[in-house]
Amino acid sequence: MNILSIIEKKKHQQPLTKEEIQFFVSGYTKEEIPDYQISSLLMAIRLNGMDDEEMFYLTEAMVNSGDVIHLSEIEGFKVDKHSTGGVGDKVTLIVAPILAALNIPVAKFSGRGLGITGGTVDKLESIKGFNVELSQQDFIENVKKHHIAVAGQTGNLCPADKKLYALRDVTGTVDSIPLIASSIISKKIASGSDGIVLDVKYGNGAFMKTQEDAKVLAEKMCEIGRRFGRKVVYTLSDMNNPLGRYIGNKVEVVEALDVLSGNVANTHADLIDDCVEVASLMYMLATDCTKEVAMEKVKAVMANGQARDKFLEFVQAQGGQVADLKTNATAYTVEMTANAAGTIASVDALAIGELSVMLGAGRLTKESKLDFDAGIKIVAKQGDTVQTGDTLAVVYANIPVTDEMKEKAVSAFTIQ
Ligand code: URA
């Protein structure tokens, strides 16, 4: 077997065997096959696709490339969730404590943000003292004691995916359903939970631009997960508009706490609805109850303060300072106002995500240093009515807000 014959096969739209897939994944991970040959193969996969068998073998090869976390020490059905990423997506910060408050163990490994999509690990690190680098034993102990732990991915979880993803990022091969599906599911399988809820986003602020593509991706991921014997379900959600009211790091943590505290004035129904949906699916997976029962349970712990208390317990358990969970402080606070009257037809999630990166709240490269306090508040959401001069958004920055940033913020709002 050699890499050239594997590239030739995929170029001619022939399915690869399990052995061929293992050969290239393992050869690339061990640096025995160079980037240029794997780039060529990735492009052939991007153009010619993979069938379900190939996707499963690719996922399996990436899982087997590194450590697999065993959660069997933790009693009960362990449930995880994964969002394909979006702007203002702080759903994990809200649903994980909800499930923990319902005594369902949540053992979650999360990622950092890159580009316009934020990452849970960055958001948690914006809380003073919060430790996302738990040892495997501390991680398991925290789940046993508090029913919740959220940590950054350990160094050796799916190293093949880490290398392949970095190469895809610079070779125009990210937007491939088989490559995305195997990349996401390999990390979920390696992190050990019994059930996974996929929150698959579509729209201009998401990887999948259309609902149809998001559905195909979601179904492929469910199929792969089931082949590994895991329970996997999905929900599709709109990412044409930012989720909730805040985009950034600290501002999103504070918004999550507001949702859990019932402070609805400081958030938006789109975020609450998405959280209730995802949390209910997680509860259904863990308990086999009906959707109605799950929604009732979820709403009950949101209303009676148990989920908020669990969030605070979780922050403290990982070293975070609860007193720091208040609004951010920045050198500049600039209001963006409407230059016309009308109804907000949409708020461009992509533009708002790009603005957050310009402010330092998101990363352009893996090495970029974040400004945890920078961010944006969306005051006028889709469907709201505004008059000329009304506030559309507030920008929080520690660098001067340039005309280019102001223009980006204002033009994100389509007023009809
Ligand atoms: N997230 C991942 O982990 N992998 C992808 O390929 C895309 C999004």
XYZ file of C-alpha atoms and ligand atoms in Angstrom:
424
model
C 0.000 0.000 0.000
C 1.245 3.516 -0.689
C -0.162 7.008 -0.416
C -0.060 7.706 -4.143
C -2.360 4.779 -4.954
C -4.761 5.985 -2.243
C -4.818 9.494 -3.765
C -5.381 7.978 -7.245
C -8.294 5.897 -5.950
C -10.057 8.849 -4.360
C -9.343 11.003 -7.418
C -11.252 8.388 -9.453
C -14.164 8.409 -6.992
C -13.490 4.941 -5.620
C -14.187 4.226 -1.946
C -11.169 3.703 0.295
C -10.870 0.588 2.453
C -10.499 0.573 6.236
C -6.805 -0.368 5.827
C -6.141 2.464 3.369
C -7.792 4.999 5.680
C -5.847 3.731 8.697
C -2.661 3.855 6.615
C -2.940 7.519 5.676
C -4.230 8.694 9.074
C -1.512 6.890 10.976
C 1.200 7.799 8.441
C 0.296 11.484 8.624
C 0.086 11.505 12.439
C 3.545 9.940 12.670
C 4.845 12.432 10.079
C 5.746 9.630 7.670
C 3.560 11.139 4.917
C 4.190 14.786 3.966
C 1.651 17.632 4.012
C 1.571 17.975 0.229
C 0.339 14.422 -0.341
C -2.285 14.624 2.405
C -3.392 18.038 1.033
C -3.970 16.399 -2.332
C -5.934 13.553 -0.749
C -8.030 15.965 1.351
C -8.936 17.901 -1.779
C -9.922 14.671 -3.551
C -12.140 13.833 -0.533
C -13.530 17.394 -0.543
C -14.462 17.051 -4.227
C -15.540 13.396 -4.393
C -16.898 12.774 -0.889
C -16.912 9.631 1.223
C -19.570 6.993 1.817
C -20.829 6.057 5.294
C -18.336 3.194 5.696
C -15.379 5.413 4.821
C -16.581 8.118 7.213
C -16.836 5.577 10.016
C -13.329 4.220 9.340
C -11.904 7.747 9.178
C -13.525 8.598 12.515
C -12.268 5.340 14.038
C -8.723 5.948 12.816
C -8.733 9.449 14.356
C -10.144 8.165 17.689
C -7.425 5.483 17.791
C -4.672 8.002 17.027
C -4.574 9.176 20.676
C -6.007 8.843 24.190
C -9.555 7.761 24.861
C -11.142 9.050 28.076
C -12.911 6.399 30.146
C -15.775 7.745 32.215
C -16.910 4.382 33.574
C -15.887 5.455 37.118
C -18.732 7.984 36.981
C -22.124 6.483 37.703
C -25.060 7.152 35.402
C -25.564 8.060 31.771
C -23.002 10.720 30.829
C -24.326 13.216 28.367
C -22.442 15.649 26.169
C -23.416 18.288 23.632
C -21.651 19.788 20.686
C -22.386 22.952 18.788
C -20.962 23.349 15.319
C -20.135 26.893 16.363
C -21.666 30.286 16.060
C -21.655 33.912 17.075
C -22.879 34.558 20.630
C -23.232 30.818 21.263
C -22.961 30.423 25.032
C -25.360 27.457 25.174
C -22.894 25.095 26.908
C -22.494 27.544 29.803
C -26.255 27.360 30.362
C -27.224 23.765 29.559
C -24.377 22.030 31.390
C -25.455 23.386 34.832
C -29.118 22.696 33.982
C -28.339 19.002 33.388
C -26.093 18.836 36.448
C -28.889 20.380 38.547
C -31.091 17.540 37.270
C -28.434 15.058 38.517
C -27.312 14.085 35.009
C -23.492 13.961 34.864
C -21.960 16.319 32.307
C -18.305 15.553 31.565
C -17.458 17.992 28.849
C -14.341 18.778 26.879
C -14.645 22.045 25.011
C -12.572 23.968 22.527
C -11.229 27.462 22.063
C -12.640 29.890 19.531
C -11.058 30.435 16.159
C -12.187 33.069 13.682
C -15.694 34.378 14.195
C -16.919 31.470 16.322
C -16.245 31.731 20.038
C -15.128 28.868 22.262
C -16.429 27.775 25.673
C -12.913 27.384 27.091
C -12.073 31.030 26.332
C -15.341 32.190 27.855
C -14.706 30.237 31.058
C -11.145 31.542 31.249
C -12.515 35.087 31.280
C -13.637 34.340 34.871
C -10.735 35.181 37.203
C -9.081 32.019 38.513
C -11.107 29.548 36.426
C -9.016 26.467 35.617
C -9.793 24.658 32.370
C -6.711 22.460 32.594
C -7.923 19.828 35.034
C -6.025 16.565 35.351
C -8.040 13.564 34.227
C -8.489 12.504 37.867
C -9.664 15.969 39.034
C -11.997 16.128 36.045
C -13.593 12.808 37.008
C -13.716 13.744 40.721
C -15.500 17.020 39.884
C -18.102 15.200 37.787
C -18.655 12.691 40.595
C -19.015 15.408 43.234
C -20.766 18.218 41.328
C -22.190 16.362 38.286
C -20.303 18.805 36.075
C -16.810 19.543 34.784
C -15.759 21.423 31.676
C -12.147 21.248 30.555
C -10.043 22.078 27.516
C -9.200 19.168 25.272
C -6.220 17.206 26.556
C -3.110 17.295 24.396
C -3.401 13.786 23.093
C -7.106 13.533 22.269
C -7.424 12.751 18.532
C -3.975 14.095 17.511
C -4.704 12.980 13.929
C -7.687 15.329 13.809
C -5.591 18.162 15.227
C -3.046 17.783 12.393
C -5.612 17.195 9.669
C -7.769 20.116 10.820
C -4.785 22.499 10.771
C -3.963 21.352 7.233
C -7.600 21.656 6.096
C -7.672 25.190 7.446
C -4.954 26.272 4.987
C -5.876 24.116 1.976
C -9.511 25.087 1.389
C -10.790 21.719 2.615
C -12.688 22.645 5.790
C -16.111 22.755 4.128
C -16.468 19.042 3.480
C -19.317 17.173 5.159
C -17.392 13.854 5.613
C -14.339 15.686 6.969
C -16.349 17.867 9.368
C -18.508 14.940 10.535
C -15.551 12.642 11.249
C -13.567 15.475 12.893
C -16.351 16.406 15.309
C -17.525 12.888 16.138
C -14.003 11.499 16.654
C -13.453 14.015 19.493
C -16.844 13.259 21.015
C -16.230 9.495 20.936
C -12.729 9.897 22.412
C -14.146 12.044 25.243
C -16.205 9.132 26.475
C -19.823 10.275 27.003
C -22.699 7.840 26.439
C -24.989 10.289 24.677
C -24.392 13.349 22.526
C -26.739 16.145 21.459
C -25.580 17.956 18.343
C -26.611 21.583 17.937
C -25.995 22.040 14.228
C -26.058 25.654 13.094
C -26.843 26.980 9.650
C -26.647 30.474 8.184
C -24.023 33.053 7.322
C -22.415 32.850 10.783
C -22.040 29.038 10.584
C -20.004 26.450 8.645
C -23.140 25.198 6.914
C -24.760 28.033 5.018
C -28.103 26.276 4.359
C -30.501 24.316 6.527
C -30.397 21.441 3.985
C -26.603 21.085 4.298
C -26.819 21.329 8.083
C -29.353 18.470 8.075
C -27.122 16.261 5.903
C -24.153 16.956 8.218
C -26.263 16.265 11.324
C -27.554 12.961 9.970
C -24.065 11.814 8.980
C -22.772 12.600 12.467
C -25.667 10.702 14.098
C -25.016 7.722 11.851
C -21.297 7.612 12.750
C -22.041 8.033 16.472
C -24.561 5.206 16.429
C -22.016 2.893 14.778
C -19.844 3.494 17.852
C -22.794 2.489 20.034
C -23.479 6.025 21.294
C -26.881 7.669 21.423
C -26.733 10.741 19.196
C -29.523 13.176 18.325
C -29.498 16.616 16.762
C -31.283 19.906 16.553
C -30.827 22.469 13.778
C -30.617 26.144 14.699
C -30.416 29.419 12.827
C -27.070 31.256 12.844
C -27.924 34.054 10.441
C -28.348 36.301 13.475
C -26.115 36.260 16.597
C -27.534 34.172 19.451
C -28.765 36.148 22.456
C -27.644 39.713 23.083
C -23.927 39.516 23.828
C -20.869 38.534 21.789
C -17.471 38.284 23.453
C -16.165 36.328 26.411
C -16.896 37.876 29.801
C -20.087 39.471 28.485
C -21.310 36.036 27.370
C -20.587 34.469 30.769
C -22.577 37.231 32.448
C -25.421 36.719 29.956
C -25.408 32.973 30.679
C -25.727 33.709 34.392
C -28.563 36.142 33.632
C -30.419 33.401 31.737
C -29.980 31.028 34.684
C -31.041 33.780 37.104
C -34.254 34.483 35.187
C -33.024 37.974 34.326
C -34.661 37.915 30.894
C -34.304 41.664 30.338
C -30.571 41.163 29.807
C -30.902 38.411 27.190
C -33.208 37.327 24.367
C -35.788 34.582 23.821
C -33.785 33.059 20.924
C -31.052 32.034 23.361
C -33.447 30.775 26.023
C -35.381 28.716 23.445
C -32.204 27.140 22.039
C -31.014 26.262 25.560
C -34.348 24.713 26.552
C -34.305 22.658 23.332
C -30.725 21.401 23.749
C -31.061 20.747 27.495
C -34.348 18.868 26.964
C -32.779 16.656 24.293
C -29.891 15.913 26.658
C -32.303 15.023 29.463
C -34.376 12.820 27.127
C -31.245 10.942 26.019
C -30.223 10.330 29.610
C -33.621 9.288 30.965
C -35.671 8.078 27.977
C -38.523 10.397 29.002
C -40.823 12.287 26.645
C -39.998 15.738 25.291
C -42.808 17.285 27.370
C -41.464 15.842 30.622
C -37.909 16.885 29.720
C -38.950 20.456 28.959
C -40.880 20.676 32.209
C -37.863 19.470 34.230
C -35.486 21.839 32.445
C -37.741 24.855 32.884
C -38.287 23.976 36.552
C -34.556 24.101 37.476
C -34.158 27.294 35.450
C -37.051 28.907 37.334
C -36.293 27.731 40.881
C -32.642 28.850 40.928
C -31.147 25.335 41.126
C -29.432 25.654 37.739
C -27.996 29.073 38.695
C -26.724 27.670 42.011
C -25.163 24.751 40.121
C -23.433 27.179 37.755
C -21.919 29.042 40.727
C -20.908 25.753 42.383
C -19.257 24.654 39.114
C -17.340 27.942 38.755
C -16.072 27.672 42.333
C -15.183 23.989 41.952
C -12.849 24.900 39.082
C -11.236 27.796 40.965
C -13.274 30.637 39.445
C -14.065 33.734 41.525
C -17.827 34.078 41.758
C -17.453 37.750 42.774
C -15.917 38.340 39.330
C -19.156 37.327 37.581
C -20.344 40.819 36.893
C -20.228 43.041 33.873
C -16.970 43.747 32.119
C -14.973 46.964 32.335
C -13.454 48.462 29.206
C -11.795 51.771 28.356
C -14.340 52.557 25.616
C -18.107 52.019 25.464
C -19.535 53.227 22.159
C -23.192 53.202 21.147
C -24.067 52.510 17.506
C -27.254 54.210 16.408
C -29.815 53.703 13.642
C -29.571 56.014 10.640
C -33.133 55.194 9.556
C -36.427 54.174 11.124
C -38.009 50.773 10.535
C -37.961 47.119 11.512
C -34.731 45.141 11.959
C -34.883 42.566 9.155
C -31.637 40.882 10.232
C -28.412 41.321 12.180
C -25.558 39.884 10.140
C -23.906 37.254 12.365
C -20.816 37.061 10.157
C -20.207 40.836 10.335
C -20.742 40.903 14.107
C -18.379 37.937 14.485
C -15.753 39.736 12.394
C -16.186 42.869 14.498
C -15.639 40.843 17.678
C -12.346 39.577 16.236
C -11.302 43.168 15.364
C -12.021 44.156 18.979
C -9.815 41.335 20.267
C -12.682 39.197 21.610
C -11.939 36.510 18.989
C -8.795 35.063 17.425
C -7.403 35.478 13.951
C -4.709 32.869 14.560
C -4.194 30.245 17.246
C -1.528 32.506 18.802
C -3.739 35.632 19.091
C -4.166 36.886 22.652
C -7.758 37.595 23.639
C -9.190 40.650 25.337
C -11.710 38.967 27.631
C -13.601 42.195 28.375
C -14.103 43.328 24.784
C -17.431 42.567 23.151
C -20.695 43.718 21.644
C -24.246 44.027 22.934
C -26.994 43.654 20.327
C -29.676 46.042 21.540
C -31.975 45.871 18.480
C -32.692 42.248 17.544
C -34.367 40.892 14.415
C -38.037 41.954 14.372
C -37.561 44.968 16.694
C -38.729 48.408 15.574
C -36.319 51.348 15.764
C -36.458 55.104 15.225
C -33.598 57.127 13.725
C -31.004 57.664 16.469
C -32.052 54.644 18.554
C -29.254 52.413 19.822
C -28.640 49.337 17.667
C -25.622 47.975 19.498
C -23.047 48.841 22.146
C -19.366 48.143 21.527
C -17.060 47.501 24.523
C -13.385 47.936 23.683
C -9.965 48.525 25.143
C -8.722 49.898 21.843
C -10.151 52.983 20.130
C -13.233 52.077 18.087
C -12.271 53.024 14.530
C -14.559 54.264 11.754
C -14.115 50.885 10.019
C -15.408 49.102 13.152
C -18.334 51.516 13.481
C -19.221 51.007 9.832
C -19.088 47.225 10.262
C -21.346 47.418 13.316
C -23.970 49.682 11.762
C -24.047 47.957 8.380
C -24.645 44.595 10.104
C -28.197 45.813 10.805
C -30.630 45.664 7.882
C -33.461 48.072 8.634
C -36.587 47.760 6.496
N -15.288 21.675 14.162
C -14.449 20.611 14.210
O -14.086 20.149 15.274
N -14.054 20.073 13.033
C -14.437 20.541 11.845
O -14.034 20.008 10.835
C -15.282 21.654 11.808
C -15.709 22.201 13.004
